[in-house]
PDB file of N, CA and C in Angstrom:
ATOM      1  N   MET O  18       1.052  -1.369   0.028  1.00  0.00           N
ATOM      2  CA  MET O  18      -0.127   0.065   0.189  1.00  0.00           C
ATOM      3  C   MET O  18       0.943   1.331  -0.012  1.00  0.00           C
ATOM      4  N   GLY O  19       1.077   1.881  -1.258  1.00  0.00           N
ATOM      5  CA  GLY O  19       1.601   3.182  -1.232  1.00  0.00           C
ATOM      6  C   GLY O  19       1.037   4.049  -0.198  1.00  0.00           C
ATOM      7  N   PRO O  20       2.152   5.469  -0.048  1.00  0.00           N
ATOM      8  CA  PRO O  20       1.968   6.336   0.284  1.00  0.00           C
ATOM      9  C   PRO O  20       0.457   7.188   0.214  1.00  0.00           C
ATOM     10  N   ALA O  21       0.205   7.415  -1.584  1.00  0.00           N
ATOM     11  CA  ALA O  21      -0.980   8.269  -1.855  1.00  0.00           C
ATOM     12  C   ALA O  21      -2.563   7.314  -1.539  1.00  0.00           C
ATOM     13  N   LEU O  22      -2.380   5.725  -1.365  1.00  0.00           N
ATOM     14  CA  LEU O  22      -3.147   4.954  -1.474  1.00  0.00           C
ATOM     15  C   LEU O  22      -3.594   5.245  -0.040  1.00  0.00           C
ATOM     16  N   GLU O  23      -2.656   5.144   0.256  1.00  0.00           N
ATOM     17  CA  GLU O  23      -2.919   5.624   2.602  1.00  0.00           C
ATOM     18  C   GLU O  23      -3.911   6.356   2.895  1.00  0.00           C
ATOM     19  N   GLN O  24      -2.912   7.665   2.181  1.00  0.00           N
ATOM     20  CA  GLN O  24      -3.750   9.081   2.740  1.00  0.00           C
ATOM     21  C   GLN O  24      -5.313   8.908   1.891  1.00  0.00           C
ATOM     22  N   ILE O  25      -5.550   8.681   0.749  1.00  0.00           N
ATOM     23  CA  ILE O  25      -6.673   8.480   0.446  1.00  0.00           C
ATOM     24  C   ILE O  25      -7.797   7.595   1.471  1.00  0.00           C
ATOM     25  N   LEU O  26      -7.355   6.755   1.446  1.00  0.00           N
ATOM     26  CA  LEU O  26      -7.898   5.461   2.499  1.00  0.00           C
ATOM     27  C   LEU O  26      -8.237   6.451   3.281  1.00  0.00           C
ATOM     28  N   ARG O  27      -7.222   6.778   4.505  1.00  0.00           N
ATOM     29  CA  ARG O  27      -7.427   7.879   5.659  1.00  0.00           C
ATOM     30  C   ARG O  27      -8.280   9.074   5.653  1.00  0.00           C
ATOM     31  N   ARG O  28      -8.334   9.813   4.421  1.00  0.00           N
ATOM     32  CA  ARG O  28      -9.055  10.873   4.140  1.00  0.00           C
ATOM     33  C   ARG O  28     -10.844  10.304   4.252  1.00  0.00           C
ATOM     34  N   ARG O  29     -10.726   9.483   3.821  1.00  0.00           N
ATOM     35  CA  ARG O  29     -12.438   8.887   3.527  1.00  0.00           C
ATOM     36  C   ARG O  29     -12.737   7.556   5.093  1.00  0.00           C
ATOM     37  N   GLY O  30     -11.706   7.662   5.359  1.00  0.00           N
ATOM     38  CA  GLY O  30     -11.651   6.795   6.806  1.00  0.00           C
ATOM     39  C   GLY O  30     -12.342   5.928   6.861  1.00  0.00           C
ATOM     40  N   VAL O  31     -11.600   4.627   5.868  1.00  0.00           N
ATOM     41  CA  VAL O  31     -11.657   3.557   5.388  1.00  0.00           C
ATOM     42  C   VAL O  31     -10.806   2.726   6.868  1.00  0.00           C
ATOM     43  N   THR O  32     -11.473   2.023   7.367  1.00  0.00           N
ATOM     44  CA  THR O  32     -11.059   1.126   8.298  1.00  0.00           C
ATOM     45  C   THR O  32     -10.826  -0.136   7.816  1.00  0.00           C
ATOM     46  N   GLN O  33     -11.069  -0.721   7.120  1.00  0.00           N
ATOM     47  CA  GLN O  33     -11.119  -2.258   6.694  1.00  0.00           C
ATOM     48  C   GLN O  33     -10.830  -2.407   5.159  1.00  0.00           C
ATOM     49  N   VAL O  34     -10.008  -3.529   4.386  1.00  0.00           N
ATOM     50  CA  VAL O  34      -9.653  -3.585   2.969  1.00  0.00           C
ATOM     51  C   VAL O  34     -10.073  -4.851   2.806  1.00  0.00           C
ATOM     52  N   PHE O  35     -10.759  -5.270   1.980  1.00  0.00           N
ATOM     53  CA  PHE O  35     -10.905  -6.829   1.132  1.00  0.00           C
ATOM     54  C   PHE O  35      -9.987  -7.057   0.262  1.00  0.00           C
ATOM     55  N   LEU O  36      -9.392  -8.228   0.008  1.00  0.00           N
ATOM     56  CA  LEU O  36      -7.559  -8.307  -0.755  1.00  0.00           C
ATOM     57  C   LEU O  36      -8.280  -9.607  -1.294  1.00  0.00           C
ATOM     58  N   ALA O  37      -8.228  -8.926  -2.778  1.00  0.00           N
ATOM     59  CA  ALA O  37      -8.444 -10.597  -3.809  1.00  0.00           C
ATOM     60  C   ALA O  37      -6.641 -10.587  -4.833  1.00  0.00           C
ATOM     61  N   GLY O  38      -6.777 -10.931  -5.826  1.00  0.00           N
ATOM     62  CA  GLY O  38      -5.481 -11.065  -6.388  1.00  0.00           C
ATOM     63  C   GLY O  38      -4.942 -11.868  -7.302  1.00  0.00           C
ATOM     64  N   ILE O  39      -4.309 -11.703  -8.166  1.00  0.00           N
ATOM     65  CA  ILE O  39      -3.423 -13.050  -9.079  1.00  0.00           C
ATOM     66  C   ILE O  39      -2.017 -13.562  -8.543  1.00  0.00           C
ATOM     67  N   SER O  40      -1.794 -12.887  -7.616  1.00  0.00           N
ATOM     68  CA  SER O  40      -0.272 -13.322  -7.100  1.00  0.00           C
ATOM     69  C   SER O  40      -0.371 -13.323  -5.295  1.00  0.00           C
ATOM     70  N   THR O  41      -1.135 -14.532  -4.652  1.00  0.00           N
ATOM     71  CA  THR O  41      -1.570 -14.522  -3.495  1.00  0.00           C
ATOM     72  C   THR O  41      -0.218 -14.793  -2.534  1.00  0.00           C
ATOM     73  N   SER O  42       0.812 -15.201  -2.940  1.00  0.00           N
ATOM     74  CA  SER O  42       2.072 -15.802  -1.868  1.00  0.00           C
ATOM     75  C   SER O  42       3.271 -14.510  -2.131  1.00  0.00           C
ATOM     76  N   SER O  43       3.176 -13.437  -3.359  1.00  0.00           N
ATOM     77  CA  SER O  43       3.932 -12.103  -3.146  1.00  0.00           C
ATOM     78  C   SER O  43       2.477 -10.903  -2.685  1.00  0.00           C
ATOM     79  N   GLY O  44       2.300 -10.620  -4.649  1.00  0.00           N
ATOM     80  CA  GLY O  44       1.495  -9.639  -4.402  1.00  0.00           C
ATOM     81  C   GLY O  44       0.484  -9.246  -3.078  1.00  0.00           C
ATOM     82  N   VAL O  45      -0.293 -10.157  -3.341  1.00  0.00           N
ATOM     83  CA  VAL O  45      -1.723 -10.603  -2.434  1.00  0.00           C
ATOM     84  C   VAL O  45      -1.500 -10.268  -0.296  1.00  0.00           C
ATOM     85  N   GLU O  46      -0.161 -11.181  -0.699  1.00  0.00           N
ATOM     86  CA  GLU O  46       0.753 -10.994   0.987  1.00  0.00           C
ATOM     87  C   GLU O  46       0.975 -10.163   1.334  1.00  0.00           C
ATOM     88  N   ALA O  47       1.939  -9.475   0.727  1.00  0.00           N
ATOM     89  CA  ALA O  47       2.623  -8.068   1.066  1.00  0.00           C
ATOM     90  C   ALA O  47       1.869  -7.266   1.050  1.00  0.00           C
ATOM     91  N   THR O  48       0.272  -7.018   0.134  1.00  0.00           N
ATOM     92  CA  THR O  48      -0.160  -6.386   0.790  1.00  0.00           C
ATOM     93  C   THR O  48      -1.199  -6.058   1.734  1.00  0.00           C
ATOM     94  N   ALA O  49      -1.521  -7.420   2.111  1.00  0.00           N
ATOM     95  CA  ALA O  49      -2.118  -7.390   3.235  1.00  0.00           C
ATOM     96  C   ALA O  49      -1.357  -7.754   4.919  1.00  0.00           C
ATOM     97  N   ARG O  50       0.075  -8.332   4.519  1.00  0.00           N
ATOM     98  CA  ARG O  50       0.746  -7.923   5.491  1.00  0.00           C
ATOM     99  C   ARG O  50       0.981  -6.373   5.763  1.00  0.00           C
ATOM    100  N   ASN O  51       0.843  -5.517   4.903  1.00  0.00           N
ATOM    101  CA  ASN O  51       1.257  -3.793   4.663  1.00  0.00           C
ATOM    102  C   ASN O  51       0.088  -3.050   5.367  1.00  0.00           C
ATOM    103  N   ALA O  52      -1.866  -3.978   4.900  1.00  0.00           N
ATOM    104  CA  ALA O  52      -2.095  -2.883   5.093  1.00  0.00           C
ATOM    105  C   ALA O  52      -2.738  -3.254   6.616  1.00  0.00           C
ATOM    106  N   TYR O  53      -2.348  -4.551   7.477  1.00  0.00           N
ATOM    107  CA  TYR O  53      -2.335  -5.192   8.791  1.00  0.00           C
ATOM    108  C   TYR O  53      -1.373  -4.131   9.451  1.00  0.00           C
ATOM    109  N   ASP O  54       0.132  -3.963   9.092  1.00  0.00           N
ATOM    110  CA  ASP O  54       0.914  -3.357   9.895  1.00  0.00           C
ATOM    111  C   ASP O  54       0.295  -1.876  10.141  1.00  0.00           C
ATOM    112  N   HIS O  55      -0.310  -0.993   9.018  1.00  0.00           N
ATOM    113  CA  HIS O  55      -0.970   0.583   8.958  1.00  0.00           C
ATOM    114  C   HIS O  55      -2.063   0.304   9.523  1.00  0.00           C
ATOM    115  N   GLY O  56      -2.794  -0.436  10.698  1.00  0.00           N
ATOM    116  CA  GLY O  56      -4.082  -0.624  11.531  1.00  0.00           C
ATOM    117  C   GLY O  56      -5.269  -0.863  10.393  1.00  0.00           C
ATOM    118  N   TYR O  57      -5.357  -1.593   9.401  1.00  0.00           N
ATOM    119  CA  TYR O  57      -6.317  -2.309   8.521  1.00  0.00           C
ATOM    120  C   TYR O  57      -6.712  -3.586   8.852  1.00  0.00           C
ATOM    121  N   ASN O  58      -7.964  -3.352   9.372  1.00  0.00           N
ATOM    122  CA  ASN O  58      -8.574  -4.488   9.300  1.00  0.00           C
ATOM    123  C   ASN O  58      -8.653  -5.228   8.157  1.00  0.00           C
ATOM    124  N   VAL O  59      -8.140  -6.442   7.972  1.00  0.00           N
ATOM    125  CA  VAL O  59      -7.753  -7.506   6.762  1.00  0.00           C
ATOM    126  C   VAL O  59      -8.808  -8.499   6.131  1.00  0.00           C
ATOM    127  N   VAL O  60      -9.353  -8.351   5.432  1.00  0.00           N
ATOM    128  CA  VAL O  60     -10.005  -9.292   4.587  1.00  0.00           C
ATOM    129  C   VAL O  60      -9.572  -9.796   3.120  1.00  0.00           C
ATOM    130  N   PRO O  61      -8.701 -10.862   3.577  1.00  0.00           N
ATOM    131  CA  PRO O  61      -8.525 -11.809   1.916  1.00  0.00           C
ATOM    132  C   PRO O  61      -9.471 -12.444   1.822  1.00  0.00           C
ATOM    133  N   VAL O  62      -9.766 -12.367   0.615  1.00  0.00           N
ATOM    134  CA  VAL O  62     -11.361 -12.700  -0.023  1.00  0.00           C
ATOM    135  C   VAL O  62     -10.733 -14.142  -0.725  1.00  0.00           C
ATOM    136  N   VAL O  63     -10.848 -15.773  -0.031  1.00  0.00           N
ATOM    137  CA  VAL O  63     -10.003 -16.526  -0.802  1.00  0.00           C
ATOM    138  C   VAL O  63      -9.877 -17.140  -1.857  1.00  0.00           C
ATOM    139  N   ASP O  64     -11.375 -17.173  -2.195  1.00  0.00           N
ATOM    140  CA  ASP O  64     -11.521 -17.248  -3.488  1.00  0.00           C
ATOM    141  C   ASP O  64     -11.247 -16.498  -4.631  1.00  0.00           C
ATOM    142  N   ALA O  65     -10.894 -15.381  -4.500  1.00  0.00           N
ATOM    143  CA  ALA O  65     -10.982 -14.673  -5.330  1.00  0.00           C
ATOM    144  C   ALA O  65      -9.343 -14.090  -5.880  1.00  0.00           C
ATOM    145  N   MET O  66      -8.742 -15.009  -5.304  1.00  0.00           N
ATOM    146  CA  MET O  66      -7.122 -14.952  -5.805  1.00  0.00           C
ATOM    147  C   MET O  66      -6.756 -16.405  -6.200  1.00  0.00           C
ATOM    148  N   THR O  67      -5.371 -16.129  -6.633  1.00  0.00           N
ATOM    149  CA  THR O  67      -4.755 -17.268  -7.405  1.00  0.00           C
ATOM    150  C   THR O  67      -3.215 -17.030  -7.531  1.00  0.00           C
ATOM    151  N   ASP O  68      -2.268 -18.578  -7.500  1.00  0.00           N
ATOM    152  CA  ASP O  68      -1.128 -18.319  -7.738  1.00  0.00           C
ATOM    153  C   ASP O  68      -0.291 -19.306  -8.601  1.00  0.00           C
ATOM    154  N   ARG O  69       0.637 -18.982  -9.651  1.00  0.00           N
ATOM    155  CA  ARG O  69       0.905 -19.699 -10.301  1.00  0.00           C
ATOM    156  C   ARG O  69       1.488 -21.206  -9.258  1.00  0.00           C
ATOM    157  N   ASP O  70       2.018 -21.177  -8.220  1.00  0.00           N
ATOM    158  CA  ASP O  70       2.478 -22.462  -7.162  1.00  0.00           C
ATOM    159  C   ASP O  70       0.989 -22.427  -6.362  1.00  0.00           C
ATOM    160  N   ALA O  71       0.558 -23.524  -6.706  1.00  0.00           N
ATOM    161  CA  ALA O  71      -0.448 -24.252  -5.662  1.00  0.00           C
ATOM    162  C   ALA O  71      -0.010 -24.204  -4.202  1.00  0.00           C
ATOM    163  N   ASP O  72       1.125 -24.516  -3.902  1.00  0.00           N
ATOM    164  CA  ASP O  72       1.663 -24.629  -2.455  1.00  0.00           C
ATOM    165  C   ASP O  72       1.637 -23.858  -1.967  1.00  0.00           C
ATOM    166  N   ALA O  73       2.393 -22.733  -2.692  1.00  0.00           N
ATOM    167  CA  ALA O  73       2.550 -21.251  -1.800  1.00  0.00           C
ATOM    168  C   ALA O  73       0.864 -20.583  -1.978  1.00  0.00           C
ATOM    169  N   HIS O  74       0.258 -21.279  -2.362  1.00  0.00           N
ATOM    170  CA  HIS O  74      -1.390 -20.004  -2.874  1.00  0.00           C
ATOM    171  C   HIS O  74      -1.968 -21.131  -1.260  1.00  0.00           C
ATOM    172  N   ARG O  75      -1.747 -21.996  -0.685  1.00  0.00           N
ATOM    173  CA  ARG O  75      -2.268 -22.595   0.241  1.00  0.00           C
ATOM    174  C   ARG O  75      -1.561 -22.469   1.295  1.00  0.00           C
ATOM    175  N   TYR O  76      -0.492 -22.160   1.085  1.00  0.00           N
ATOM    176  CA  TYR O  76       0.229 -21.887   2.364  1.00  0.00           C
ATOM    177  C   TYR O  76       0.046 -20.099   2.830  1.00  0.00           C
ATOM    178  N   SER O  77      -0.040 -19.452   2.429  1.00  0.00           N
ATOM    179  CA  SER O  77      -0.260 -18.289   2.156  1.00  0.00           C
ATOM    180  C   SER O  77      -1.828 -18.327   3.110  1.00  0.00           C
ATOM    181  N   VAL O  78      -3.068 -19.029   2.373  1.00  0.00           N
ATOM    182  CA  VAL O  78      -4.084 -18.847   2.905  1.00  0.00           C
ATOM    183  C   VAL O  78      -4.874 -19.867   3.971  1.00  0.00           C
ATOM    184  N   GLU O  79      -3.567 -20.412   4.212  1.00  0.00           N
ATOM    185  CA  GLU O  79      -3.900 -21.471   5.376  1.00  0.00           C
ATOM    186  C   GLU O  79      -3.254 -21.023   6.814  1.00  0.00           C
ATOM    187  N   LYS O  80      -2.506 -20.892   6.626  1.00  0.00           N
ATOM    188  CA  LYS O  80      -0.987 -19.712   7.918  1.00  0.00           C
ATOM    189  C   LYS O  80      -0.939 -18.794   7.642  1.00  0.00           C
ATOM    190  N   VAL O  81      -0.895 -17.790   6.608  1.00  0.00           N
ATOM    191  CA  VAL O  81      -0.404 -16.001   7.324  1.00  0.00           C
ATOM    192  C   VAL O  81      -1.762 -15.388   7.311  1.00  0.00           C
ATOM    193  N   PHE O  82      -2.681 -15.936   5.941  1.00  0.00           N
ATOM    194  CA  PHE O  82      -3.884 -14.905   6.392  1.00  0.00           C
ATOM    195  C   PHE O  82      -4.640 -15.198   7.699  1.00  0.00           C
ATOM    196  N   PRO O  83      -4.364 -16.466   8.333  1.00  0.00           N
ATOM    197  CA  PRO O  83      -5.319 -16.221   9.643  1.00  0.00           C
ATOM    198  C   PRO O  83      -5.143 -15.356  10.424  1.00  0.00           C
ATOM    199  N   ARG O  84      -3.287 -15.192  10.119  1.00  0.00           N
ATOM    200  CA  ARG O  84      -2.744 -14.602  11.585  1.00  0.00           C
ATOM    201  C   ARG O  84      -3.164 -13.513  11.757  1.00  0.00           C
ATOM    202  N   ILE O  85      -3.426 -12.639  10.294  1.00  0.00           N
ATOM    203  CA  ILE O  85      -3.152 -10.968  10.105  1.00  0.00           C
ATOM    204  C   ILE O  85      -4.853 -10.563   9.266  1.00  0.00           C
ATOM    205  N   GLY O  86      -5.576 -11.598   9.346  1.00  0.00           N
ATOM    206  CA  GLY O  86      -7.152 -10.753   9.339  1.00  0.00           C
ATOM    207  C   GLY O  86      -8.210 -11.778   9.266  1.00  0.00           C
ATOM    208  N   GLU O  87      -8.927 -11.591   8.732  1.00  0.00           N
ATOM    209  CA  GLU O  87     -10.227 -12.639   8.964  1.00  0.00           C
ATOM    210  C   GLU O  87     -10.867 -12.840   7.285  1.00  0.00           C
ATOM    211  N   THR O  88     -10.180 -14.010   7.297  1.00  0.00           N
ATOM    212  CA  THR O  88     -10.766 -14.560   5.492  1.00  0.00           C
ATOM    213  C   THR O  88     -12.147 -14.800   5.699  1.00  0.00           C
ATOM    214  N   ALA O  89     -12.264 -14.649   4.165  1.00  0.00           N
ATOM    215  CA  ALA O  89     -13.658 -14.899   3.951  1.00  0.00           C
ATOM    216  C   ALA O  89     -14.011 -15.173   2.375  1.00  0.00           C
ATOM    217  N   THR O  90     -15.154 -15.641   1.976  1.00  0.00           N
ATOM    218  CA  THR O  90     -15.265 -16.033   0.552  1.00  0.00           C
ATOM    219  C   THR O  90     -15.767 -14.929  -0.432  1.00  0.00           C
ATOM    220  N   THR O  91     -15.781 -14.980  -1.594  1.00  0.00           N
ATOM    221  CA  THR O  91     -16.827 -14.332  -1.815  1.00  0.00           C
ATOM    222  C   THR O  91     -18.277 -14.036  -1.566  1.00  0.00           C
ATOM    223  N   ASP O  92     -19.212 -14.822  -1.405  1.00  0.00           N
ATOM    224  CA  ASP O  92     -20.219 -15.333  -1.139  1.00  0.00           C
ATOM    225  C   ASP O  92     -20.716 -15.150   0.293  1.00  0.00           C
ATOM    226  N   GLN O  93     -19.542 -14.984   1.240  1.00  0.00           N
ATOM    227  CA  GLN O  93     -19.127 -14.400   2.245  1.00  0.00           C
ATOM    228  C   GLN O  93     -19.835 -12.542   2.517  1.00  0.00           C
ATOM    229  N   VAL O  94     -18.613 -12.526   1.657  1.00  0.00           N
ATOM    230  CA  VAL O  94     -18.956 -10.796   1.522  1.00  0.00           C
ATOM    231  C   VAL O  94     -19.362 -10.300   0.949  1.00  0.00           C
ATOM    232  N   LEU O  95     -20.197 -10.896  -0.035  1.00  0.00           N
ATOM    233  CA  LEU O  95     -21.546 -10.811  -0.771  1.00  0.00           C
ATOM    234  C   LEU O  95     -23.007 -10.341   0.299  1.00  0.00           C
ATOM    235  N   GLN O  96     -22.810 -11.503   0.705  1.00  0.00           N
ATOM    236  CA  GLN O  96     -24.251 -11.592   2.117  1.00  0.00           C
ATOM    237  C   GLN O  96     -23.984 -10.224   2.881  1.00  0.00           C
ATOM    238  N   LEU O  97     -22.423  -9.971   3.320  1.00  0.00           N
ATOM    239  CA  LEU O  97     -22.605  -9.068   4.666  1.00  0.00           C
ATOM    240  C   LEU O  97     -22.719  -7.753   3.557  1.00  0.00           C
ATOM    241  N   LEU O  98     -22.526  -7.265   2.876  1.00  0.00           N
ATOM    242  CA  LEU O  98     -22.967  -6.270   1.624  1.00  0.00           C
ATOM    243  C   LEU O  98     -24.894  -6.443   2.026  1.00  0.00           C
ATOM    244  N   LYS O  99     -25.107  -6.996   1.428  1.00  0.00           N
ATOM    245  CA  LYS O  99     -26.865  -7.021   1.356  1.00  0.00           C
ATOM    246  C   LYS O  99     -27.126  -6.615   2.669  1.00  0.00           C
ATOM    247  N   GLN O 100     -26.493  -7.087   3.761  1.00  0.00           N
ATOM    248  CA  GLN O 100     -27.419  -6.836   5.427  1.00  0.00           C
ATOM    249  C   GLN O 100     -27.332  -4.938   5.160  1.00  0.00           C
ATOM    250  N   PRO O 101     -28.023  -4.680   6.028  1.00  0.00           N
ATOM    251  CA  PRO O 101     -28.780  -3.226   5.862  1.00  0.00           C
ATOM    252  C   PRO O 101     -27.567  -2.594   7.220  1.00  0.00           C
ATOM    253  N   SER O 102     -26.913  -1.436   6.944  1.00  0.00           N
ATOM    254  CA  SER O 102     -26.282  -0.892   8.303  1.00  0.00           C
ATOM    255  C   SER O 102     -26.694  -0.238   9.128  1.00  0.00           C
TER     256      SER O 102
END
């Protein structure tokens, strides 16, 4: 998460980020760690990411992400978004 994005998110009062992507073990994991380090609630959407290395993907999803955030599936996120606030 770069300084410009950090500034935009803070100005808008964002406290939680949902992550998806095409490189689970590098790009998504790095973003998740950075967001966590900056105090955001991190939600890796585990069925909305992939990696060329299936073992690396599985390790990130099963071992890394549960330690830094609350994992969810796309269906779970969509159900939460449908609930009235």
